[in-house]
mmCIF file of C-alpha atoms in Angstrom:
data_model
loop_
_atom_site.group_PDB
_atom_site.id
_atom_site.type_symbol
_atom_site.label_atom_id
_atom_site.label_comp_id
_atom_site.label_asym_id
_atom_site.label_seq_id
_atom_site.Cartn_x
_atom_site.Cartn_y
_atom_site.Cartn_z
ATOM 1 C CA SER A 1 44.470 -44.707 31.428
ATOM 2 C CA GLN A 2 41.806 -44.031 29.268
ATOM 3 C CA GLN A 3 42.065 -43.483 25.282
ATOM 4 C CA GLY A 4 43.376 -39.867 24.108
ATOM 5 C CA GLU A 5 45.575 -39.016 27.648
ATOM 6 C CA GLU A 6 47.584 -35.916 27.089
ATOM 7 C CA ASP A 7 50.408 -34.544 29.672
ATOM 8 C CA PRO A 8 51.209 -32.279 31.375
ATOM 9 C CA GLN A 9 48.292 -31.257 31.681
ATOM 10 C CA ALA A 10 48.945 -28.055 32.619
ATOM 11 C CA LEU A 11 51.900 -25.818 30.930
ATOM 12 C CA SER A 12 52.841 -22.374 31.459
ATOM 13 C CA ILE A 13 55.748 -21.191 29.335
ATOM 14 C CA GLN A 14 57.377 -17.425 28.101
ATOM 15 C CA GLU A 15 56.892 -16.115 24.707
ATOM 16 C CA GLY A 16 58.993 -17.594 23.025
ATOM 17 C CA GLU A 17 59.862 -21.081 24.100
ATOM 18 C CA ASN A 18 58.377 -23.810 22.234
ATOM 19 C CA ALA A 19 55.874 -26.017 24.017
ATOM 20 C CA THR A 20 55.441 -29.639 24.347
ATOM 21 C CA MET A 21 52.714 -31.793 24.881
ATOM 22 C CA ASN A 22 52.240 -35.349 24.659
ATOM 23 C CA CYS A 23 49.316 -37.632 24.139
ATOM 24 C CA SER A 24 48.782 -41.532 24.905
ATOM 25 C CA TYR A 25 46.103 -43.194 23.637
ATOM 26 C CA LYS A 26 45.258 -47.293 23.775
ATOM 27 C CA THR A 27 43.434 -48.828 20.157
ATOM 28 C CA SER A 28 44.690 -48.924 17.032
ATOM 29 C CA ILE A 29 43.754 -45.437 14.778
ATOM 30 C CA ASN A 30 42.940 -44.550 11.651
ATOM 31 C CA ASN A 31 44.009 -41.180 12.407
ATOM 32 C CA LEU A 32 45.103 -38.654 15.369
ATOM 33 C CA GLN A 33 43.575 -35.137 15.701
ATOM 34 C CA TRP A 34 44.989 -31.871 17.512
ATOM 35 C CA TYR A 35 42.499 -29.218 18.522
ATOM 36 C CA ARG A 36 42.306 -25.902 20.563
ATOM 37 C CA GLN A 37 40.171 -24.785 22.569
ATOM 38 C CA ASN A 38 40.247 -21.257 23.925
ATOM 39 C CA SER A 39 38.240 -20.687 27.449
ATOM 40 C CA GLY A 40 34.831 -21.205 26.587
ATOM 41 C CA ARG A 41 34.663 -21.510 22.875
ATOM 42 C CA GLY A 42 34.658 -23.510 20.583
ATOM 43 C CA LEU A 43 37.198 -26.504 18.888
ATOM 44 C CA VAL A 44 39.185 -25.581 16.571
ATOM 45 C CA HIS A 45 41.223 -28.132 14.198
ATOM 46 C CA LEU A 46 45.353 -27.807 14.233
ATOM 47 C CA ILE A 47 46.452 -31.054 12.030
ATOM 48 C CA LEU A 48 45.592 -34.503 11.509
ATOM 49 C CA ILE A 49 48.070 -37.288 11.259
ATOM 50 C CA ARG A 50 47.032 -40.243 9.839
ATOM 51 C CA SER A 51 48.527 -43.495 11.439
ATOM 52 C CA ASN A 52 51.122 -44.679 8.705
ATOM 53 C CA GLU A 53 52.770 -40.997 9.343
ATOM 54 C CA ARG A 54 55.054 -40.168 11.895
ATOM 55 C CA GLU A 55 55.079 -36.528 11.325
ATOM 56 C CA LYS A 56 53.478 -33.799 10.024
ATOM 57 C CA HIS A 57 54.435 -30.016 10.146
ATOM 58 C CA SER A 58 51.880 -26.859 9.715
ATOM 59 C CA GLY A 59 53.531 -23.360 10.489
ATOM 60 C CA ARG A 60 54.738 -23.769 13.860
ATOM 61 C CA LEU A 61 53.316 -26.665 14.779
ATOM 62 C CA ARG A 62 54.605 -29.807 14.325
ATOM 63 C CA VAL A 63 52.980 -33.481 15.185
ATOM 64 C CA THR A 64 54.753 -36.358 15.748
ATOM 65 C CA LEU A 65 52.926 -40.404 16.017
ATOM 66 C CA ASP A 66 54.700 -43.200 17.321
ATOM 67 C CA THR A 67 52.191 -46.089 17.025
ATOM 68 C CA SER A 68 54.330 -48.763 18.631
ATOM 69 C CA LYS A 69 54.383 -46.675 21.689
ATOM 70 C CA LYS A 70 50.235 -45.612 20.901
ATOM 71 C CA SER A 71 51.916 -42.219 21.794
ATOM 72 C CA SER A 72 51.595 -38.592 19.687
ATOM 73 C CA SER A 73 53.087 -35.034 20.638
ATOM 74 C CA LEU A 74 52.611 -31.257 19.488
ATOM 75 C CA LEU A 75 54.993 -29.092 19.501
ATOM 76 C CA ILE A 76 54.223 -25.521 19.497
ATOM 77 C CA THR A 77 57.761 -23.300 18.062
ATOM 78 C CA ALA A 78 58.350 -19.898 19.435
ATOM 79 C CA SER A 79 55.052 -19.965 21.420
ATOM 80 C CA ARG A 80 52.788 -16.309 21.576
ATOM 81 C CA ALA A 81 50.683 -14.805 24.494
ATOM 82 C CA ALA A 82 47.958 -16.017 21.509
ATOM 83 C CA ASP A 83 48.665 -19.322 21.657
ATOM 84 C CA THR A 84 47.012 -19.546 25.651
ATOM 85 C CA ALA A 85 44.634 -22.429 25.353
ATOM 86 C CA SER A 86 43.843 -25.648 25.789
ATOM 87 C CA TYR A 87 44.686 -28.400 23.627
ATOM 88 C CA PHE A 88 43.569 -31.988 23.248
ATOM 89 C CA CYS A 89 44.472 -35.292 21.278
ATOM 90 C CA ALA A 90 41.855 -37.119 19.675
ATOM 91 C CA THR A 91 41.598 -40.347 18.614
ATOM 92 C CA ASP A 92 39.314 -42.113 15.315
ATOM 93 C CA ALA A 93 39.632 -45.918 16.276
ATOM 94 C CA VAL A 94 40.010 -48.287 14.106
ATOM 95 C CA SER A 95 36.874 -50.257 15.115
ATOM 96 C CA ASN A 96 35.065 -47.062 15.426
ATOM 97 C CA THR A 97 32.581 -45.435 12.829
ATOM 98 C CA GLY A 98 34.640 -42.039 13.183
ATOM 99 C CA LYS A 99 33.494 -40.422 16.438
ATOM 100 C CA LEU A 100 36.507 -38.982 18.241
ATOM 101 C CA ILE A 101 37.511 -39.997 21.536
ATOM 102 C CA PHE A 102 39.487 -36.872 23.207
ATOM 103 C CA GLY A 103 41.558 -36.634 26.398
ATOM 104 C CA GLN A 104 41.659 -34.423 29.435
ATOM 105 C CA GLY A 105 43.666 -31.637 27.335
ATOM 106 C CA THR A 106 46.444 -29.413 28.042
ATOM 107 C CA THR A 107 45.880 -25.935 29.270
ATOM 108 C CA LEU A 108 49.217 -23.821 28.319
ATOM 109 C CA GLN A 109 49.688 -20.636 29.222
ATOM 110 C CA VAL A 110 52.356 -18.094 27.682
ATOM 111 C CA LYS A 111 53.068 -15.810 29.326
ATOM 112 C CA PRO A 112 54.576 -12.358 27.581
ATOM 113 C CA GLU B 1 36.184 -20.335 4.162
ATOM 114 C CA PRO B 2 33.064 -22.807 4.981
ATOM 115 C CA GLU B 3 31.933 -23.400 9.056
ATOM 116 C CA VAL B 4 29.947 -25.037 10.942
ATOM 117 C CA THR B 5 27.372 -22.734 13.022
ATOM 118 C CA GLN B 6 25.435 -23.332 16.157
ATOM 119 C CA THR B 7 22.327 -21.674 17.262
ATOM 120 C CA PRO B 8 21.764 -20.594 19.788
ATOM 121 C CA SER B 9 24.599 -19.822 21.840
ATOM 122 C CA HIS B 10 22.804 -19.956 25.364
ATOM 123 C CA GLN B 11 20.257 -21.725 25.796
ATOM 124 C CA VAL B 12 18.029 -21.645 29.497
ATOM 125 C CA THR B 13 15.691 -23.738 30.267
ATOM 126 C CA GLN B 14 14.127 -25.581 33.383
ATOM 127 C CA MET B 15 14.428 -29.537 34.326
ATOM 128 C CA GLY B 16 12.131 -31.285 32.518
ATOM 129 C CA GLN B 17 11.270 -29.079 29.345
ATOM 130 C CA GLU B 18 12.604 -30.135 25.805
ATOM 131 C CA VAL B 19 14.983 -28.114 23.841
ATOM 132 C CA ILE B 20 16.258 -28.116 20.283
ATOM 133 C CA LEU B 21 20.205 -27.367 20.020
ATOM 134 C CA ARG B 22 20.633 -26.337 16.054
ATOM 135 C CA CYS B 23 23.703 -26.887 13.639
ATOM 136 C CA VAL B 24 24.625 -26.421 10.067
ATOM 137 C CA PRO B 25 26.953 -28.658 8.903
ATOM 138 C CA ILE B 26 29.689 -27.667 6.376
ATOM 139 C CA SER B 27 27.357 -27.713 2.965
ATOM 140 C CA ASN B 28 29.013 -30.330 1.401
ATOM 141 C CA HIS B 29 30.117 -32.832 4.218
ATOM 142 C CA LEU B 30 27.999 -35.881 4.908
ATOM 143 C CA TYR B 31 28.664 -37.198 8.217
ATOM 144 C CA PHE B 32 27.442 -35.347 11.098
ATOM 145 C CA TYR B 33 28.047 -35.253 15.098
ATOM 146 C CA TRP B 34 27.064 -34.079 19.020
ATOM 147 C CA TYR B 35 29.413 -34.103 21.154
ATOM 148 C CA ARG B 36 29.534 -32.447 24.752
ATOM 149 C CA GLN B 37 31.345 -30.826 27.130
ATOM 150 C CA ILE B 38 30.375 -30.959 30.763
ATOM 151 C CA LEU B 39 32.551 -28.113 31.919
ATOM 152 C CA GLY B 40 35.976 -28.641 33.797
ATOM 153 C CA GLN B 41 35.542 -32.137 31.513
ATOM 154 C CA LYS B 42 36.470 -33.228 27.832
ATOM 155 C CA VAL B 43 34.839 -33.343 25.453
ATOM 156 C CA GLU B 44 32.398 -36.336 25.175
ATOM 157 C CA PHE B 45 30.882 -38.412 21.935
ATOM 158 C CA LEU B 46 27.078 -38.507 22.121
ATOM 159 C CA VAL B 47 26.091 -39.674 18.070
ATOM 160 C CA SER B 48 27.129 -39.868 14.820
ATOM 161 C CA PHE B 49 24.316 -39.751 11.721
ATOM 162 C CA TYR B 50 25.158 -40.826 8.078
ATOM 163 C CA ASN B 51 22.611 -41.291 5.645
ATOM 164 C CA ASN B 52 19.560 -39.947 7.515
ATOM 165 C CA GLU B 53 20.378 -42.738 10.292
ATOM 166 C CA ILE B 54 22.569 -43.106 13.529
ATOM 167 C CA SER B 55 25.154 -44.544 12.663
ATOM 168 C CA GLU B 56 26.904 -44.735 16.571
ATOM 169 C CA LYS B 57 25.857 -43.858 20.016
ATOM 170 C CA SER B 58 27.305 -43.412 23.299
ATOM 171 C CA GLU B 59 25.785 -44.587 26.335
ATOM 172 C CA ILE B 60 24.837 -40.687 27.063
ATOM 173 C CA PHE B 61 22.944 -41.360 24.133
ATOM 174 C CA ASP B 62 19.772 -42.559 25.651
ATOM 175 C CA ASP B 63 15.819 -42.304 25.305
ATOM 176 C CA GLN B 64 16.044 -38.632 26.276
ATOM 177 C CA PHE B 65 17.988 -37.778 23.078
ATOM 178 C CA SER B 66 17.035 -37.307 19.270
ATOM 179 C CA VAL B 67 18.974 -36.306 16.178
ATOM 180 C CA GLU B 68 17.366 -35.243 12.800
ATOM 181 C CA ARG B 69 18.295 -33.953 9.754
ATOM 182 C CA PRO B 70 14.745 -31.761 9.078
ATOM 183 C CA ASP B 71 16.205 -31.051 5.472
ATOM 184 C CA GLY B 72 19.584 -30.366 3.150
ATOM 185 C CA SER B 73 21.041 -27.931 5.696
ATOM 186 C CA ASN B 74 20.285 -27.957 9.124
ATOM 187 C CA PHE B 75 21.045 -31.316 11.329
ATOM 188 C CA THR B 76 19.562 -31.067 15.099
ATOM 189 C CA LEU B 77 19.875 -32.331 18.761
ATOM 190 C CA LYS B 78 16.453 -33.217 21.159
ATOM 191 C CA ILE B 79 16.677 -33.728 24.395
ATOM 192 C CA ARG B 80 12.733 -34.188 25.502
ATOM 193 C CA SER B 81 12.760 -34.071 28.959
ATOM 194 C CA THR B 82 16.175 -32.254 30.712
ATOM 195 C CA LYS B 83 18.112 -33.038 34.026
ATOM 196 C CA LEU B 84 20.129 -30.618 35.756
ATOM 197 C CA GLU B 85 23.381 -33.082 34.407
ATOM 198 C CA ASP B 86 22.527 -31.851 30.866
ATOM 199 C CA SER B 87 23.969 -28.737 31.547
ATOM 200 C CA ALA B 88 26.878 -28.814 29.606
ATOM 201 C CA MET B 89 28.040 -26.992 26.352
ATOM 202 C CA TYR B 90 27.248 -28.708 23.058
ATOM 203 C CA PHE B 91 29.066 -29.619 20.354
ATOM 204 C CA CYS B 92 28.126 -30.410 16.440
ATOM 205 C CA ALA B 93 30.685 -31.497 14.442
ATOM 206 C CA SER B 94 30.874 -32.226 10.155
ATOM 207 C CA SER B 95 33.206 -34.297 7.759
ATOM 208 C CA GLU B 96 33.750 -34.736 4.365
ATOM 209 C CA ALA B 97 33.151 -38.029 3.396
ATOM 210 C CA ARG B 98 36.478 -39.211 2.501
ATOM 211 C CA ARG B 99 38.971 -41.686 3.039
ATOM 212 C CA ARG B 100 38.672 -43.061 6.675
ATOM 213 C CA ASP B 101 42.397 -41.670 7.579
ATOM 214 C CA SER B 102 42.030 -38.404 6.966
ATOM 215 C CA TYR B 103 38.651 -37.717 8.130
ATOM 216 C CA GLU B 104 38.917 -33.772 9.818
ATOM 217 C CA GLN B 105 36.280 -33.223 11.792
ATOM 218 C CA TYR B 106 35.283 -29.832 12.268
ATOM 219 C CA PHE B 107 33.255 -28.087 14.570
ATOM 220 C CA GLY B 108 30.905 -25.522 15.531
ATOM 221 C CA PRO B 109 31.004 -22.789 18.071
ATOM 222 C CA GLY B 110 28.827 -24.462 20.896
ATOM 223 C CA THR B 111 25.866 -24.709 22.484
ATOM 224 C CA ARG B 112 26.329 -23.813 25.959
ATOM 225 C CA LEU B 113 23.126 -24.854 27.588
ATOM 226 C CA THR B 114 22.069 -24.349 31.130
ATOM 227 C CA VAL B 115 19.028 -26.434 33.059
ATOM 228 C CA THR B 116 18.011 -25.144 36.409
#
């Protein structure tokens, strides 16, 4: 698999439920960032977690990072229809100059 | 809240023509990037730029591509002779000069380039 692979590729839930998306990567990283993209639109930065952090919260978002397993998860609690979007993880590898490597993303549909 | 802006939002051009995509990064940011996303695919890194020079470029960023910071605010991507496969959404991003472990990159809304 490539750097920054998310699963599942698609997720459909009811409003009010929690949504969990996972991301795996291959190389050592400085940080991992999660982005949201509404259909055909730009990338909105959600949260950054550093390599020495294990968990981070921002509103209804919770991100975890396990550097031993080279994986991260994004949890959206109490989902809303407006959360419908694609979610991408992106890694800033230690060997790089700050470029981000994106995964294929998880498409989340929240049904009202 | 400061944001990255890009113009135009949509550019249609004929194969072989030159295009310039423009970006205005966030004003106190010093690192600039271009990425692209072909429809239905993942976002791909093209080039990073710092202190008026390219820091890193991908295999995609061949001799047909160039970047420039012509003044204190704009950051441009030029494609000299466009090909059909250059059709994609092009995103500009910028980040502040901070510790490497906390460089958040902020993206612009993108320019959709269609090559016919």
